[in-house]
Amino acid sequence: MDHIGVVARNEGARLIVSKMREITKSSENVLISGDFNVDQRSEVYTFFKNSWNLKDSYEITPFKLAWTGTMNNFDPDMISDSRIDHIFVGPGFKVLRYGILTDSYRTLISDETRNQPNFPKEMMFKRSVVRFPSDHYPVMIEVSTER
């Protein structure tokens, strides 16, 4: 959804719910996920939660692995509690687990190796920098259709 225009975001939310209703007659087995570009305190988020019996999977799961929000701005030193990527589910789903996957990778700064004083001398280290594959963390859920 649009990350700048408030009107575009609001209209986008209405369009998504309208298309969902057009495609399926019941919200029972509806699952909608994506980068909504709004956090859990926004009007658009509340609109989705109040539309067509949808629930935020984060709020209804008994197990969460989510120590931060879903955005990182490509900066490993920053955290936020804002969740701008959401998975909304219909009443036919029981959310078993929810996770924000904060994996990162490293690239070498140089090939120079060095020892560290707290390790045996044969253990060598190289300098690296932490990187993220995206400015958002992936969100995952495990669901069951059995009640």
Tab-separated table of C-alpha atoms in Angstrom:
chain	number	residue	atom	x	y	z
A	1	MET	CA	0.000	0.000	0.000
A	2	ASP	CA	1.087	3.563	-0.595
A	3	HIS	CA	3.707	4.668	1.933
A	4	ILE	CA	3.168	8.426	1.505
A	5	GLY	CA	-0.392	9.239	0.442
A	6	VAL	CA	-2.968	8.961	3.225
A	7	VAL	CA	-5.916	9.126	0.823
A	8	ALA	CA	-4.344	6.489	-1.443
A	9	ARG	CA	-3.799	4.196	1.555
A	10	ASN	CA	-7.386	4.606	2.750
A	11	GLU	CA	-8.797	3.975	-0.724
A	12	GLY	CA	-6.443	1.017	-1.188
A	13	ALA	CA	-7.744	-0.567	2.020
A	14	ARG	CA	-11.354	-0.138	0.875
A	15	LEU	CA	-10.513	-1.605	-2.529
A	16	ILE	CA	-8.836	-4.674	-0.998
A	17	VAL	CA	-11.815	-5.443	1.247
A	18	SER	CA	-14.224	-4.825	-1.647
A	19	LYS	CA	-12.296	-7.213	-3.925
A	20	MET	CA	-12.153	-9.847	-1.162
A	21	ARG	CA	-15.932	-9.719	-0.850
A	22	GLU	CA	-16.264	-9.912	-4.633
A	23	ILE	CA	-14.008	-12.975	-4.875
A	24	THR	CA	-15.383	-14.955	-1.945
A	25	LYS	CA	-18.771	-14.936	-0.260
A	26	SER	CA	-17.498	-15.691	3.249
A	27	SER	CA	-14.592	-14.442	5.348
A	28	GLU	CA	-14.252	-17.922	6.892
A	29	ASN	CA	-11.034	-18.925	5.090
A	30	VAL	CA	-9.715	-15.521	4.043
A	31	LEU	CA	-6.072	-14.692	4.696
A	32	ILE	CA	-4.649	-11.353	3.626
A	33	SER	CA	-1.023	-10.399	4.108
A	34	GLY	CA	1.365	-7.776	2.921
A	35	ASP	CA	3.244	-4.555	3.413
A	36	PHE	CA	0.446	-2.235	4.539
A	37	ASN	CA	2.837	0.654	5.342
A	38	VAL	CA	0.791	1.457	8.450
A	39	ASP	CA	1.378	0.243	11.981
A	40	GLN	CA	-0.974	-1.234	14.536
A	41	ARG	CA	-2.047	2.213	15.760
A	42	SER	CA	-3.346	3.506	12.419
A	43	GLU	CA	-6.851	3.994	11.050
A	44	VAL	CA	-6.169	1.709	8.077
A	45	TYR	CA	-5.072	-1.101	10.409
A	46	THR	CA	-8.255	-0.619	12.470
A	47	PHE	CA	-10.319	-0.636	9.266
A	48	PHE	CA	-8.918	-4.061	8.321
A	49	LYS	CA	-9.464	-5.418	11.827
A	50	ASN	CA	-13.070	-4.220	11.807
A	51	SER	CA	-13.763	-5.412	8.268
A	52	TRP	CA	-15.457	-8.639	7.573
A	53	ASN	CA	-14.545	-10.457	10.771
A	54	LEU	CA	-10.769	-10.327	10.148
A	55	LYS	CA	-8.284	-10.709	13.009
A	56	ASP	CA	-4.632	-9.705	13.272
A	57	SER	CA	-2.657	-12.948	13.553
A	58	TYR	CA	-0.206	-11.212	15.919
A	59	GLU	CA	-2.980	-10.513	18.424
A	60	ILE	CA	-4.638	-13.940	18.453
A	61	THR	CA	-1.703	-16.336	18.539
A	62	PRO	CA	-0.671	-18.124	21.730
A	63	PHE	CA	3.005	-18.137	20.616
A	64	LYS	CA	4.918	-15.085	19.371
A	65	LEU	CA	8.509	-14.745	18.278
A	66	ALA	CA	8.467	-11.001	17.773
A	67	TRP	CA	10.884	-8.893	19.818
A	68	THR	CA	10.800	-6.026	17.317
A	69	GLY	CA	8.528	-4.515	14.690
A	70	THR	CA	8.617	-5.504	11.025
A	71	MET	CA	10.836	-2.764	9.627
A	72	ASN	CA	14.574	-2.206	10.009
A	73	ASN	CA	15.431	0.631	7.580
A	74	PHE	CA	18.539	-1.413	6.643
A	75	ASP	CA	20.055	-0.344	9.994
A	76	PRO	CA	21.056	-3.133	12.434
A	77	ASP	CA	21.325	-0.616	15.284
A	78	MET	CA	17.673	0.491	15.111
A	79	ILE	CA	14.528	-1.236	16.382
A	80	SER	CA	10.878	-0.250	16.432
A	81	ASP	CA	7.668	-1.706	17.812
A	82	SER	CA	5.802	-0.675	14.641
A	83	ARG	CA	4.420	-3.607	12.691
A	84	ILE	CA	3.730	-2.378	9.150
A	85	ASP	CA	3.563	-5.851	7.592
A	86	HIS	CA	0.442	-7.703	8.675
A	87	ILE	CA	-1.315	-11.036	8.257
A	88	PHE	CA	-5.059	-10.825	8.819
A	89	VAL	CA	-7.049	-14.058	9.017
A	90	GLY	CA	-10.712	-14.990	8.856
A	91	PRO	CA	-12.473	-16.994	11.583
A	92	GLY	CA	-11.751	-20.310	9.836
A	93	PHE	CA	-8.090	-20.111	10.836
A	94	LYS	CA	-6.568	-20.814	14.219
A	95	VAL	CA	-3.178	-19.093	14.412
A	96	LEU	CA	-0.740	-21.404	16.201
A	97	ARG	CA	2.458	-19.366	15.865
A	98	TYR	CA	3.524	-15.924	14.727
A	99	GLY	CA	7.063	-14.809	13.976
A	100	ILE	CA	8.996	-11.812	12.733
A	101	LEU	CA	12.129	-13.285	11.154
A	102	THR	CA	15.048	-10.992	11.902
A	103	ASP	CA	17.725	-12.882	9.978
A	104	SER	CA	20.652	-10.925	8.651
A	105	TYR	CA	23.842	-11.723	6.789
A	106	ARG	CA	27.365	-10.343	6.840
A	107	THR	CA	29.782	-9.103	4.218
A	108	LEU	CA	33.507	-8.827	4.813
A	109	ILE	CA	35.059	-5.418	5.295
A	110	SER	CA	38.526	-6.828	4.555
A	111	ASP	CA	40.324	-10.159	4.330
A	112	GLU	CA	42.650	-9.182	7.168
A	113	THR	CA	42.515	-11.668	10.044
A	114	ARG	CA	43.192	-10.942	13.686
A	115	ASN	CA	43.205	-12.587	17.074
A	116	GLN	CA	40.973	-11.637	19.952
A	117	PRO	CA	42.337	-11.596	23.513
A	118	ASN	CA	39.572	-13.776	24.959
A	119	PHE	CA	40.098	-16.640	22.495
A	120	PRO	CA	42.938	-19.086	21.793
A	121	LYS	CA	45.541	-17.605	19.443
A	122	GLU	CA	44.749	-20.033	16.608
A	123	MET	CA	41.218	-18.635	16.368
A	124	MET	CA	41.179	-15.885	13.778
A	125	PHE	CA	38.504	-13.278	13.077
A	126	LYS	CA	37.689	-11.009	10.146
A	127	ARG	CA	35.817	-7.702	10.287
A	128	SER	CA	32.380	-7.696	8.723
A	129	VAL	CA	29.284	-5.559	8.469
A	130	VAL	CA	25.713	-6.692	9.195
A	131	ARG	CA	23.287	-6.406	6.294
A	132	PHE	CA	19.601	-7.115	5.748
A	133	PRO	CA	18.095	-8.489	2.537
A	134	SER	CA	15.205	-5.991	2.840
A	135	ASP	CA	14.156	-2.946	4.846
A	136	HIS	CA	11.327	-5.132	6.201
A	137	TYR	CA	11.568	-8.339	8.191
A	138	PRO	CA	9.526	-11.262	6.868
A	139	VAL	CA	6.465	-12.227	8.887
A	140	MET	CA	5.315	-15.832	9.133
A	141	ILE	CA	2.451	-17.663	10.755
A	142	GLU	CA	1.516	-21.273	11.285
A	143	VAL	CA	-2.220	-21.874	11.055
A	144	SER	CA	-4.686	-24.690	11.431
A	145	THR	CA	-8.147	-24.960	9.931
A	146	GLU	CA	-9.199	-27.353	12.678
A	147	ARG	CA	-11.050	-25.708	15.535
